[in-house]
mmCIF file of C-alpha atoms in Angstrom:
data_model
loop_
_atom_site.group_PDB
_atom_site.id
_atom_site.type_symbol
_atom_site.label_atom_id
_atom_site.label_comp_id
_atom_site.label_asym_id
_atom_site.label_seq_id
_atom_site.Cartn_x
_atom_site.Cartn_y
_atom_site.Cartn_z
ATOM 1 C CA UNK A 1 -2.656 -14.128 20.377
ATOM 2 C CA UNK A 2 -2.624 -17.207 22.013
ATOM 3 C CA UNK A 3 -1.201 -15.569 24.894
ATOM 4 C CA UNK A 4 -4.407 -14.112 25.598
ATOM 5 C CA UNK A 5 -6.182 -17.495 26.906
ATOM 6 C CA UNK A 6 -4.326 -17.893 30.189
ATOM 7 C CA UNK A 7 -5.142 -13.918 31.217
ATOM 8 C CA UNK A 8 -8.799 -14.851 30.087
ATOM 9 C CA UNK A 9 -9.068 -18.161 32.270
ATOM 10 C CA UNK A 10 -7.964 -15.678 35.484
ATOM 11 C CA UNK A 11 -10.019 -12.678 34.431
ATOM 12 C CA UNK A 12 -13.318 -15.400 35.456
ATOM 13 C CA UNK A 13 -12.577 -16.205 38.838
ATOM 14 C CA UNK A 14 -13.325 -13.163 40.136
ATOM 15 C CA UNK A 15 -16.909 -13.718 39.049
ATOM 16 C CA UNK A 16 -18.870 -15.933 41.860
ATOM 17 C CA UNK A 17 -22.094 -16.693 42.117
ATOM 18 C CA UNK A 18 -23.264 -12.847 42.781
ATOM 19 C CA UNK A 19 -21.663 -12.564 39.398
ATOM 20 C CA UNK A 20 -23.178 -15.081 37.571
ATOM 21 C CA UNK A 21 -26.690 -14.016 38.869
ATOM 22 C CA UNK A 22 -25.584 -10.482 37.252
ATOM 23 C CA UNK A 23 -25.301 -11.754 34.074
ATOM 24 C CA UNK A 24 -27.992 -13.995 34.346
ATOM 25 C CA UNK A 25 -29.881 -10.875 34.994
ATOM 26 C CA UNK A 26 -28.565 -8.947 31.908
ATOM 27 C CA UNK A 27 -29.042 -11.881 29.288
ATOM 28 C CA UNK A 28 -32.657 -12.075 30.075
ATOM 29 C CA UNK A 29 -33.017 -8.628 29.468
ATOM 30 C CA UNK A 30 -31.445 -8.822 26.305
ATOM 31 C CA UNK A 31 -33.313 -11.773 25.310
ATOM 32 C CA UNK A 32 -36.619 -11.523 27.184
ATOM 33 C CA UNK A 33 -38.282 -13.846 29.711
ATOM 34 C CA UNK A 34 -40.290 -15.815 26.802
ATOM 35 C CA UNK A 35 -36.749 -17.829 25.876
ATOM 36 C CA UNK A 36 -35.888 -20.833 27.895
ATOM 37 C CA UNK A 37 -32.262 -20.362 29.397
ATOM 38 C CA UNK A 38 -30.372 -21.828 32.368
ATOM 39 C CA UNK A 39 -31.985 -20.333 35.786
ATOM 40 C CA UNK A 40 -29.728 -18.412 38.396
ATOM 41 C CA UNK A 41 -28.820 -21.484 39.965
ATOM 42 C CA UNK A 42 -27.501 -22.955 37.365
ATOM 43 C CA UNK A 43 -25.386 -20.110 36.690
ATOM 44 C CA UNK A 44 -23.806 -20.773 39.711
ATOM 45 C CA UNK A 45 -23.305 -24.822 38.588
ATOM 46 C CA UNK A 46 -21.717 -23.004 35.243
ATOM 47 C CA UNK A 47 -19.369 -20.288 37.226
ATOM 48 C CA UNK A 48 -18.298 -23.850 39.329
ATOM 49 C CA UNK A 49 -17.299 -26.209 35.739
ATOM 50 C CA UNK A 50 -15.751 -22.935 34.880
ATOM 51 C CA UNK A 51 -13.441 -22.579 37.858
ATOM 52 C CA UNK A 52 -12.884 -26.314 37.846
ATOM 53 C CA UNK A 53 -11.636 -25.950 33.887
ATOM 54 C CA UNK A 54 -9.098 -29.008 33.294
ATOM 55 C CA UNK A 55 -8.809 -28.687 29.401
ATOM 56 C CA UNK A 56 -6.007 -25.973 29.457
ATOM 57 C CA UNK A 57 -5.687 -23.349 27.418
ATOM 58 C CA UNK A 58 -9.907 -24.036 26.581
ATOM 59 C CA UNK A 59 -11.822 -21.240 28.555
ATOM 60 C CA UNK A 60 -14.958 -22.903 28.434
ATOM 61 C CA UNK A 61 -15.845 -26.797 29.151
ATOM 62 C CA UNK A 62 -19.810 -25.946 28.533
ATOM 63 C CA UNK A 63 -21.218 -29.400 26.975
ATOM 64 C CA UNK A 64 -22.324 -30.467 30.875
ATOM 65 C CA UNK A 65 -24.928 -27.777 30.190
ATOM 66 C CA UNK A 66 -28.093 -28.879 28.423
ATOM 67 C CA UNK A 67 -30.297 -26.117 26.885
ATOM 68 C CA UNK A 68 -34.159 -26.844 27.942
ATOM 69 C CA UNK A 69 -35.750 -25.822 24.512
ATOM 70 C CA UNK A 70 -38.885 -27.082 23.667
ATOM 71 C CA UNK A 71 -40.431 -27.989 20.904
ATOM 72 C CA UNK A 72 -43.481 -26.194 19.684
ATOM 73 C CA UNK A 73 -42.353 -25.752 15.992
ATOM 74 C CA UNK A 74 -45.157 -26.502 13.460
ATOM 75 C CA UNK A 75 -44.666 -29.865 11.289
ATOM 76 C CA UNK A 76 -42.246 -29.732 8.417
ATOM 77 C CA UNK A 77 -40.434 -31.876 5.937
ATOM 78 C CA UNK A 78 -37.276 -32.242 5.910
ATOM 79 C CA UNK A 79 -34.464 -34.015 3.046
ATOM 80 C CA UNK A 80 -33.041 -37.677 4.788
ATOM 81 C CA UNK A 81 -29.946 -36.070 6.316
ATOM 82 C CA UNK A 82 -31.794 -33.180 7.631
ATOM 83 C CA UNK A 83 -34.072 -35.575 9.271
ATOM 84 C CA UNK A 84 -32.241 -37.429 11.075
ATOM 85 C CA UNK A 85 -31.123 -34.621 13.414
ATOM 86 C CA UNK A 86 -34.643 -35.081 14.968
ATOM 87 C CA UNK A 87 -34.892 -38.510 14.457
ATOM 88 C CA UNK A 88 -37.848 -38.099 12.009
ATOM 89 C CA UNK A 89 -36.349 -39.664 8.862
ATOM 90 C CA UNK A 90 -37.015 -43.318 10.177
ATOM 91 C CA UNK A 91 -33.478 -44.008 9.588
ATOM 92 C CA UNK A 92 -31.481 -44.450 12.751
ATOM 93 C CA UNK A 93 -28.477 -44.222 10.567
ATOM 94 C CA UNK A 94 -27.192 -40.831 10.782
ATOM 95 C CA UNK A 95 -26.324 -39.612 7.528
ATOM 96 C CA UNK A 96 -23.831 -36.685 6.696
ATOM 97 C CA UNK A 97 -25.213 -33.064 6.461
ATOM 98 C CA UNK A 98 -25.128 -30.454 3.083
ATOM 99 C CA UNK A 99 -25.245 -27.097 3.033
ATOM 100 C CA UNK A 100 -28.650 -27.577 1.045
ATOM 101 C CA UNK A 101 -29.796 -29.007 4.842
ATOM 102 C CA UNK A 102 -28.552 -26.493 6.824
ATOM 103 C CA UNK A 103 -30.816 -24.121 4.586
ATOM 104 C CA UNK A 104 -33.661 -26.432 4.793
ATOM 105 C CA UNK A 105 -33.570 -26.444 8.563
ATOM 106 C CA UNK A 106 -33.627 -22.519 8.928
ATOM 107 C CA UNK A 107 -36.449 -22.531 6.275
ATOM 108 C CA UNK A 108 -38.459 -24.578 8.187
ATOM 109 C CA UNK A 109 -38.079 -22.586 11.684
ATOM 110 C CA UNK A 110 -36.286 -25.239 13.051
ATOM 111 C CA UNK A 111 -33.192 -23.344 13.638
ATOM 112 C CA UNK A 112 -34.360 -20.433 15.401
ATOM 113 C CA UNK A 113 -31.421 -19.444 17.840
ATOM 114 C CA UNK A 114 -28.618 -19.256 15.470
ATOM 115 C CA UNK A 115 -25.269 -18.452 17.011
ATOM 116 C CA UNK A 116 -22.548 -16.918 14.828
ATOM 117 C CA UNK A 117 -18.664 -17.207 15.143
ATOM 118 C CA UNK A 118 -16.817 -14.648 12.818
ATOM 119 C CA UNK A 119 -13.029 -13.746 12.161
ATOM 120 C CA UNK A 120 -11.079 -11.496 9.901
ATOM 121 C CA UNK A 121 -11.810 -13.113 7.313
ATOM 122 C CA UNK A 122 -15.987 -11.517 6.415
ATOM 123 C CA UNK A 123 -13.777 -8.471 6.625
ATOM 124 C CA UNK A 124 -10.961 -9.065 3.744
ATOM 125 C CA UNK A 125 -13.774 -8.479 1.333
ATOM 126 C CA UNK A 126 -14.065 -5.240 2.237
ATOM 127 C CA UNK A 127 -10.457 -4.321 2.032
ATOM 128 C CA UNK A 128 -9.416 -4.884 5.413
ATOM 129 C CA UNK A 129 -6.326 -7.163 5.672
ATOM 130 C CA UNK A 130 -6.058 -10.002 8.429
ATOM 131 C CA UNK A 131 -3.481 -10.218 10.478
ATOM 132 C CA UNK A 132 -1.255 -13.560 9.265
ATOM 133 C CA UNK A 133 -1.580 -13.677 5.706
ATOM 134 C CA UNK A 134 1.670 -13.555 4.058
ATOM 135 C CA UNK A 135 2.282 -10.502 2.349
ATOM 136 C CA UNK A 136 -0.640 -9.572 2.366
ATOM 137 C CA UNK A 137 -1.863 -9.637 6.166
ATOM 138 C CA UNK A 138 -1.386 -6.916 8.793
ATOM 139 C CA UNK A 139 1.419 -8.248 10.259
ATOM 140 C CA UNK A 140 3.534 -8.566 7.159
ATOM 141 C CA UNK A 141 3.104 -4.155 6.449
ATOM 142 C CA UNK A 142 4.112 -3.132 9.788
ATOM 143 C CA UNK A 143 7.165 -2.047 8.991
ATOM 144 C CA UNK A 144 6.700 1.327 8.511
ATOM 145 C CA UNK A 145 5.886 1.586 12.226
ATOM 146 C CA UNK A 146 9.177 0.780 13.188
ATOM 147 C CA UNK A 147 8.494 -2.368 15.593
ATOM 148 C CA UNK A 148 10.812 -4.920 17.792
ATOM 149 C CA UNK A 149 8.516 -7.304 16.483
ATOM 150 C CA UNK A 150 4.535 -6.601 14.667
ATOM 151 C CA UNK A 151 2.797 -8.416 17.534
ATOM 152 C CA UNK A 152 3.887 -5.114 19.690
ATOM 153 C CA UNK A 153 1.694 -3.128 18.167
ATOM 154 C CA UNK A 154 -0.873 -4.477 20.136
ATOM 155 C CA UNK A 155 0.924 -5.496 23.337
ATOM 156 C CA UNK A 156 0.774 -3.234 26.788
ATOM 157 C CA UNK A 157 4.172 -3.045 27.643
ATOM 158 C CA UNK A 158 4.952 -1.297 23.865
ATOM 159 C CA UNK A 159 1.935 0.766 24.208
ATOM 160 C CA UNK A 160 2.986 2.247 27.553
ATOM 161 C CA UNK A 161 6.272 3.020 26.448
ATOM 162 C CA UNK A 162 5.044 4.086 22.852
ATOM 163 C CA UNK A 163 1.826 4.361 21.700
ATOM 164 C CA UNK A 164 1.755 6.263 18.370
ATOM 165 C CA UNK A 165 2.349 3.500 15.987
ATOM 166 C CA UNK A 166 -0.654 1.964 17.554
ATOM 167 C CA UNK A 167 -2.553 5.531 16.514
ATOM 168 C CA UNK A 168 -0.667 5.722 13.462
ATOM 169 C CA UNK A 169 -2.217 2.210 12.409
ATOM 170 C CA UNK A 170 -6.042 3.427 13.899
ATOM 171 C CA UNK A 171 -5.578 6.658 11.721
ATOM 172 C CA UNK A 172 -5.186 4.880 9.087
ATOM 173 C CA UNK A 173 -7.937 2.511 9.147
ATOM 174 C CA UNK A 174 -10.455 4.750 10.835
ATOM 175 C CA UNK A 175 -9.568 7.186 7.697
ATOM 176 C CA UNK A 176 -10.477 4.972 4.662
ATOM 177 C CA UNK A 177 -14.594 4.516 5.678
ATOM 178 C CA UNK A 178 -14.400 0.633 5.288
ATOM 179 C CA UNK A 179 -18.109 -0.511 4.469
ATOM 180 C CA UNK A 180 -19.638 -4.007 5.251
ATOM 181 C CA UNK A 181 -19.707 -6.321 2.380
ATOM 182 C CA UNK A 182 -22.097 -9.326 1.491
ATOM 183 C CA UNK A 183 -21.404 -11.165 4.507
ATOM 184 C CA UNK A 184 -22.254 -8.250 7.107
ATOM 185 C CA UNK A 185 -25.069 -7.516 5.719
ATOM 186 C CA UNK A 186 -26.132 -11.648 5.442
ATOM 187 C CA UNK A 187 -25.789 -11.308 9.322
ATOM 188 C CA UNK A 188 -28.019 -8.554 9.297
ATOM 189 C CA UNK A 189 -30.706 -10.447 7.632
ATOM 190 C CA UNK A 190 -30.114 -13.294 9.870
ATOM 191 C CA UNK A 191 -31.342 -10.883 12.374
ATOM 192 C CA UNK A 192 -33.939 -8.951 10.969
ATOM 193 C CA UNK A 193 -35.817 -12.426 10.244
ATOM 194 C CA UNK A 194 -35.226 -12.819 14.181
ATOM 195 C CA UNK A 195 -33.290 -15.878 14.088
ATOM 196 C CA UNK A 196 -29.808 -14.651 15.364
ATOM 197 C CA UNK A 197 -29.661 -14.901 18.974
ATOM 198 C CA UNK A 198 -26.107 -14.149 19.273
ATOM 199 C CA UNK A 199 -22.927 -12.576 16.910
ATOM 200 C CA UNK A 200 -19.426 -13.394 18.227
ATOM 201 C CA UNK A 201 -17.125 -11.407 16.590
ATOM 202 C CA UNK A 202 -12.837 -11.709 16.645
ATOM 203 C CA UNK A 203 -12.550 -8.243 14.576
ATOM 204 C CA UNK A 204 -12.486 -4.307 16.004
ATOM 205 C CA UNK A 205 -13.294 -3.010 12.938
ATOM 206 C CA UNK A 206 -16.760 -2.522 13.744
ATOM 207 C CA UNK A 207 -18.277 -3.253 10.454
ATOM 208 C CA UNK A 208 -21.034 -5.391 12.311
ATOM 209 C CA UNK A 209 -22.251 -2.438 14.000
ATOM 210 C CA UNK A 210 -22.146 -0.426 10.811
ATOM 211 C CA UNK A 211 -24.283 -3.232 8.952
ATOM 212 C CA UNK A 212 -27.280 -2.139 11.460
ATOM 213 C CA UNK A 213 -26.710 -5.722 13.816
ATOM 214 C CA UNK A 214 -27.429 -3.963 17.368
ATOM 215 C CA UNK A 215 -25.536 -4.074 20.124
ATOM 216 C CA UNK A 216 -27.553 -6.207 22.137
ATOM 217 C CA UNK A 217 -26.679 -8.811 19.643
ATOM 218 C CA UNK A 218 -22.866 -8.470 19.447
ATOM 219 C CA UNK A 219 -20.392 -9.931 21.583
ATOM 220 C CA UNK A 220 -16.958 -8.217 20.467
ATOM 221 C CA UNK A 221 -14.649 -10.524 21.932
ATOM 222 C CA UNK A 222 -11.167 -8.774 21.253
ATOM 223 C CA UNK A 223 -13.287 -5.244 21.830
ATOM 224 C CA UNK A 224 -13.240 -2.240 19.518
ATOM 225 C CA UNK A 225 -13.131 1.266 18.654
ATOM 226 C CA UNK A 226 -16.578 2.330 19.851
ATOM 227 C CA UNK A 227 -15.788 3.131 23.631
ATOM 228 C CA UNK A 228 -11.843 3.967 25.109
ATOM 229 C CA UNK A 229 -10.578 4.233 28.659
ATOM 230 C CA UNK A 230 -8.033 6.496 29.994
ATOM 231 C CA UNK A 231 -5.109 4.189 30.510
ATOM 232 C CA UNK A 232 -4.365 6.025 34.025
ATOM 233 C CA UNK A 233 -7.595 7.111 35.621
ATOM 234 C CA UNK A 234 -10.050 4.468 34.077
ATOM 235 C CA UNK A 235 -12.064 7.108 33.022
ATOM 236 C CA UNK A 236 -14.005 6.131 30.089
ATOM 237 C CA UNK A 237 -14.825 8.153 26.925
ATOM 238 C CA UNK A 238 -17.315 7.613 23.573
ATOM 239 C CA UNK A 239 -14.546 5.918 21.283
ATOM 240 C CA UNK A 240 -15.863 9.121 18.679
ATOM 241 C CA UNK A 241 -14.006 11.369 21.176
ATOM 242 C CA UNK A 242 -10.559 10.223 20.336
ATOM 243 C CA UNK A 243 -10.863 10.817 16.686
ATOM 244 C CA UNK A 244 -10.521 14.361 16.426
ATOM 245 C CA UNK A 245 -6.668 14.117 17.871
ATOM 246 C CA UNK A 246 -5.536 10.771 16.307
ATOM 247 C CA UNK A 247 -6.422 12.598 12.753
ATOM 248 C CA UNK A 248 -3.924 15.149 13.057
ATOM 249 C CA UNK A 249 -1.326 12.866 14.802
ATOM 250 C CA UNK A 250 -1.640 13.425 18.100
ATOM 251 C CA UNK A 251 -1.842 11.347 21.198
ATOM 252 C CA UNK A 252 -5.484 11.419 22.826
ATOM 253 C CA UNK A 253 -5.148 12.139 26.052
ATOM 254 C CA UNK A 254 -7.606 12.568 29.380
ATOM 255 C CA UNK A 255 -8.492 15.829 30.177
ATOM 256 C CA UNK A 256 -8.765 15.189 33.762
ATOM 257 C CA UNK A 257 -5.149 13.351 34.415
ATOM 258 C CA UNK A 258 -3.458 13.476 31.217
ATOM 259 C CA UNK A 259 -3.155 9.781 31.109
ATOM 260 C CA UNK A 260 -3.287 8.713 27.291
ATOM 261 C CA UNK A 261 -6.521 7.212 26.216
ATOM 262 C CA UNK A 262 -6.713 3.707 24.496
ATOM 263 C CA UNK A 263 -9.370 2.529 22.443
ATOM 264 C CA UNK A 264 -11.400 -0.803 23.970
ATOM 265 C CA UNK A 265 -9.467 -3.215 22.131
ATOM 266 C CA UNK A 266 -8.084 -6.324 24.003
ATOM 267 C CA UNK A 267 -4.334 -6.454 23.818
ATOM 268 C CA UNK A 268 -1.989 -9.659 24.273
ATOM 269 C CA UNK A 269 -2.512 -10.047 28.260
ATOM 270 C CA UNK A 270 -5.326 -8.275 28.635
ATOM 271 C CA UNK A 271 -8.761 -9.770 29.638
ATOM 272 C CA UNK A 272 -11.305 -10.356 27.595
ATOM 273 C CA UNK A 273 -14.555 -7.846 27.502
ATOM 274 C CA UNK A 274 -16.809 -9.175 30.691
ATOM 275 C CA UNK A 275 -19.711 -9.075 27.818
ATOM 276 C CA UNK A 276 -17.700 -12.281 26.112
ATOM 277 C CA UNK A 277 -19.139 -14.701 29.388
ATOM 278 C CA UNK A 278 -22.466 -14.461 27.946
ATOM 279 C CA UNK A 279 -21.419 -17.543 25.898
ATOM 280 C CA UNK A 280 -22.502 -19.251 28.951
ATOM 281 C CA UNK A 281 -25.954 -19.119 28.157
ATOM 282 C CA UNK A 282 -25.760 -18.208 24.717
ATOM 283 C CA UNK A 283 -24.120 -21.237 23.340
ATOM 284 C CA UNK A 284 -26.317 -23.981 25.475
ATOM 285 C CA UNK A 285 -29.504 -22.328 23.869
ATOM 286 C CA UNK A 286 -27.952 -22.528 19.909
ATOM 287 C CA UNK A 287 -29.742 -24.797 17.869
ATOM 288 C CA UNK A 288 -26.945 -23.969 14.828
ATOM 289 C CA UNK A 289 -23.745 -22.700 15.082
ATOM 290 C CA UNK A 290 -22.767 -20.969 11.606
ATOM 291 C CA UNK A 291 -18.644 -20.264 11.528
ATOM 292 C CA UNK A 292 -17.274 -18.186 8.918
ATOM 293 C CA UNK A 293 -13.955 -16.262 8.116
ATOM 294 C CA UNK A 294 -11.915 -17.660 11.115
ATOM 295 C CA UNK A 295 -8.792 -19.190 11.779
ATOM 296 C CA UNK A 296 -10.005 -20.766 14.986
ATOM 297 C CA UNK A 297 -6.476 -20.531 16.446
ATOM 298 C CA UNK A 298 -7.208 -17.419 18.804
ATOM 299 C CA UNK A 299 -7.940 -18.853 22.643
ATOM 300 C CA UNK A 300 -10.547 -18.732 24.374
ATOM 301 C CA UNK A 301 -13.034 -17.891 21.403
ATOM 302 C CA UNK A 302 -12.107 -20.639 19.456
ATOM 303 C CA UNK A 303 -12.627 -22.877 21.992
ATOM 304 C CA UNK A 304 -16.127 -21.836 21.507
ATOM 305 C CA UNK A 305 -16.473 -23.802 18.417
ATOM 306 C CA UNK A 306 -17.029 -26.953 20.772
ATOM 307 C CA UNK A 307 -19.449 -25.142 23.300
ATOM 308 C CA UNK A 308 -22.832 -26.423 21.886
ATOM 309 C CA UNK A 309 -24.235 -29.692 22.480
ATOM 310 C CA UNK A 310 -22.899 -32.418 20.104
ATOM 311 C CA UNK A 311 -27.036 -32.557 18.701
ATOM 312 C CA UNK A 312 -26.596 -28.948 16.747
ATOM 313 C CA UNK A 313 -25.124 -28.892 13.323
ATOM 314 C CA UNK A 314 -22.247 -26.374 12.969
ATOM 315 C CA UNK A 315 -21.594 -24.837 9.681
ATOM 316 C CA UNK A 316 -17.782 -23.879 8.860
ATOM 317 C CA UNK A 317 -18.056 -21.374 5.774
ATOM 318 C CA UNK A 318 -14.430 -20.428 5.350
ATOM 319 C CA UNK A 319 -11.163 -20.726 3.456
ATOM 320 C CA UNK A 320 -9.498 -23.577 5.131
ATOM 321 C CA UNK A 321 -10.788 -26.295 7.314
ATOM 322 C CA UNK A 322 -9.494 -25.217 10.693
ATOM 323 C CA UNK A 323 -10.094 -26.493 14.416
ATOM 324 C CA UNK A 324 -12.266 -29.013 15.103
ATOM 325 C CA UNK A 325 -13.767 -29.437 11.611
ATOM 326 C CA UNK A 326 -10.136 -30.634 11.290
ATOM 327 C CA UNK A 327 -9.220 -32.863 14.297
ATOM 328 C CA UNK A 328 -12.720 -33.758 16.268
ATOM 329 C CA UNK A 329 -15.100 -33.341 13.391
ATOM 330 C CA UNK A 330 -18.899 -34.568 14.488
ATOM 331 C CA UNK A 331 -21.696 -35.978 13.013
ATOM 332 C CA UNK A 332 -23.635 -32.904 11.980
ATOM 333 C CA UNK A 333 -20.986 -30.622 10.585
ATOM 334 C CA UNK A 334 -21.039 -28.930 7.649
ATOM 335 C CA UNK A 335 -18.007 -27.771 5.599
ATOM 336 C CA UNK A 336 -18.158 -25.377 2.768
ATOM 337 C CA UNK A 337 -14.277 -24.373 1.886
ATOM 338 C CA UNK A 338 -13.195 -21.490 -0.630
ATOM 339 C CA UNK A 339 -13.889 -17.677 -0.553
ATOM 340 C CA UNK A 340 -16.157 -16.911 1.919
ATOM 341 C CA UNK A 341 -18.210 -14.646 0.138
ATOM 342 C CA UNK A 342 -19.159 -17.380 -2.367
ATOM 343 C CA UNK A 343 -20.055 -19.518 0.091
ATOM 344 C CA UNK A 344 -22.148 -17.394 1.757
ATOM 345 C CA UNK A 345 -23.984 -16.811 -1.635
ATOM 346 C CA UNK A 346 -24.439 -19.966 -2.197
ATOM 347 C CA UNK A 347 -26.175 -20.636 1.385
ATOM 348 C CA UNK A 348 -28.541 -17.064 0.410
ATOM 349 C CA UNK A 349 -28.933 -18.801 -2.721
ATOM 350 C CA UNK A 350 -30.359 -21.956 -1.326
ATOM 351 C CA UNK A 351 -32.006 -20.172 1.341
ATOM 352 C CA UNK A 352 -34.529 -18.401 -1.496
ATOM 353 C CA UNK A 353 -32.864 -14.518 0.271
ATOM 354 C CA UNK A 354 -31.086 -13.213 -2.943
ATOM 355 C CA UNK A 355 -33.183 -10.728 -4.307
ATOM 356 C CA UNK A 356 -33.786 -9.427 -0.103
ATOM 357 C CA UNK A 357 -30.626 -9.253 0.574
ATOM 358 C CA UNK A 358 -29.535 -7.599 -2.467
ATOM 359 C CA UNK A 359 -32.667 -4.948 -1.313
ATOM 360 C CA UNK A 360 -31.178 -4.774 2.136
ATOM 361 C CA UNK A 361 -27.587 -4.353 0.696
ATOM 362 C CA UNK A 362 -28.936 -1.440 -1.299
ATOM 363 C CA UNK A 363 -31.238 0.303 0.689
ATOM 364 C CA UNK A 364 -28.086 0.268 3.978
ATOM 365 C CA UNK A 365 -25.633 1.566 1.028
ATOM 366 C CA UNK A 366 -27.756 4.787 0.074
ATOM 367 C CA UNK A 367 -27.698 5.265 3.848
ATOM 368 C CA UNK A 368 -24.302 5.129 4.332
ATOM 369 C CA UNK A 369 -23.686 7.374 1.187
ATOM 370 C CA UNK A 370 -26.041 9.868 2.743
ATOM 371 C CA UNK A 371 -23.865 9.775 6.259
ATOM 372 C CA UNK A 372 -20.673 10.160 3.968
ATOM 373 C CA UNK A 373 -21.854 13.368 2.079
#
């Protein structure tokens, strides 16, 4: 999928400053005049460093920006580590970060504009495979679709010249109801206690929407099922509409040309979702970046791993210790390796959320059993 990041960097130029001003327009919407963000002008300074990208494939070169919050948080107390990231501790020594920090920080309000980065793997708990895990990942069981190679399933060319294995593979995930697990519905609570500002998610399986995170707070990098466009006329559809004919095998098609109708997911070589250059703004104004379930190998989102100042702590919650937690660790990272769900337990744990998460968990499951009835 690496293939994608060249076919991203050209899919921005088109965007000058009329653009940026657009979206400058849209995220303040979204996030309402009252938060400090970079003003319209500086958009255009961004949609400039942007163009001017030397740092090939890396689609974003963002640590020029600087993200004018304020303080205004009431006094707290913080361990020595957690301190020091505000230079309260009295320590100029800057000490390494625990996940028992990173939960002291949010207690205290001091992290209040948490971005998320999530991959495939918050979704292998609830029975989803990823794509590159042998034997077990997606790309290993595609045999049955009768491929040159499994990365066609989700390449243009193929799809042009065949697209039902790519419907044969929706059917079949579309038809087993996957629910949101633990980590979903963590997310959730993240943003019900109104301290996500932003969820950037690698996965089309939708599960954050189906965890009750709104749209306005989901960036779907690679797309997903929930909208489709006519492949021919550009006409686009609900993604519900395709359903009823890729259920009984057949190829959804446009009723006003014909042309076959593919769901919003990004393929290899296609540009990412227009909604992904909100990371612009979004990722100057984090004040914690919280990884989890990701490979960081997919370009440009991983690249987004380095987009916010070197002063925020970034939590890696995942199986291995990937990207830059590997090769340009900093100061203020956090690393909690092994299954992802335990680790996430462990940070709800610290946090003093158990017993309302486990209430959210329940209360969203008896909804969803209703829906299934």
């Amino acid at each position: 999928m690496a293939r994608w990041a060249r076919p991203a960097l050209s899919a921005f130029r088109p965007w000058g400053p009329a653009g940026w001003r657009s979206l400058y327009t849209e995220v303040t919407d979204v996030l309402g005049e009252g938060h400090q963000g970079p003003s319209p002008g500086r958009t255009d300074m961004v949609a400039t460093s942007l163009w001017g990208v030397k740092k090939a494939p890396c689609a974003v070169e963002l640590a020029v920006l600087n993200s004018g919050i304020t303080g205004g948080r009431r006094p707290i107390s913080f361990s020595a580590s957690a301190s020091s990231i505000f230079g309260s501790g009295g320590n100029s020594k800057k000490e390494k970060l625990l996940l028992q920090d990173i939960a002291e920080l949010i207690q205290a309000r001091a992290c209040q504009r948490v971005v998320v980065m999530v991959g495939a793997g918050i979704s292998t708990p609830s029975g989803i495979p990823d794509f590159r895990s042998p034997r077990s990942g997606l790309y290993s069981n595609l045999q049955q679709y009768d491929l040159p190679y499994p990365e066609a399933i989700f390449e243009l060319t193929f799809f042009s010249h065949n697209p039902k294995p790519f419907f044969t593979l929706a059917k079949e995930l579309y038809l087993r109801s996957y629910r949101p697990n633990v980590i979903h519905y963590f997310l959730r609570l993240l943003h019900d206690k109104g301290l996500l500002l932003r969820l950037y998610t690698q996965n089309i399986d939708g599960l954050e929407r189906v965890s009750g995170i709104p749209a306005s707070k989901l960036v779907e990098a690679h797309g997903s099922f929930a909208s489709a466009t006519c492949t021919v006329c550009r006409r686009p559809f609900p993604g519900k509409d395709i359903w009823a004919d890729v259920t009984v095998d057949r190829i959804p098609r446009c009723p006003v040309c014909t042309g076959v109708v593919k769901p919003d997911i990004v393929f290899f070589g296609e540009a990412l979702p227009q909604r992904f250059l909100m990371h612009v703004v979004d990722f100057p104004m984090a004040d914690l970046l919280l990884i989890l379930g990701t490979s960081l190998e997919v370009e440009p989102f991983a690249s987004l791993s380095e987009a916010v100042q070197s002063s925020v702590p970034r939590l890696l919650i995942n199986r291995d210790l990937v990207g830059p937690f590997a090769w340009r660790p900093r100061s203020r990272d956090v690393v909690q390796l092994g299954d992802v769900v335990h680790g996430v337990e462990r940070l709800v744990e610290l946090l003093g959320w158990t017993e309302e998460l486990q209430d959210l968990i329940q209360q969203e499951t008896e909804k969803l059993n209703r829906r299934d009835r």
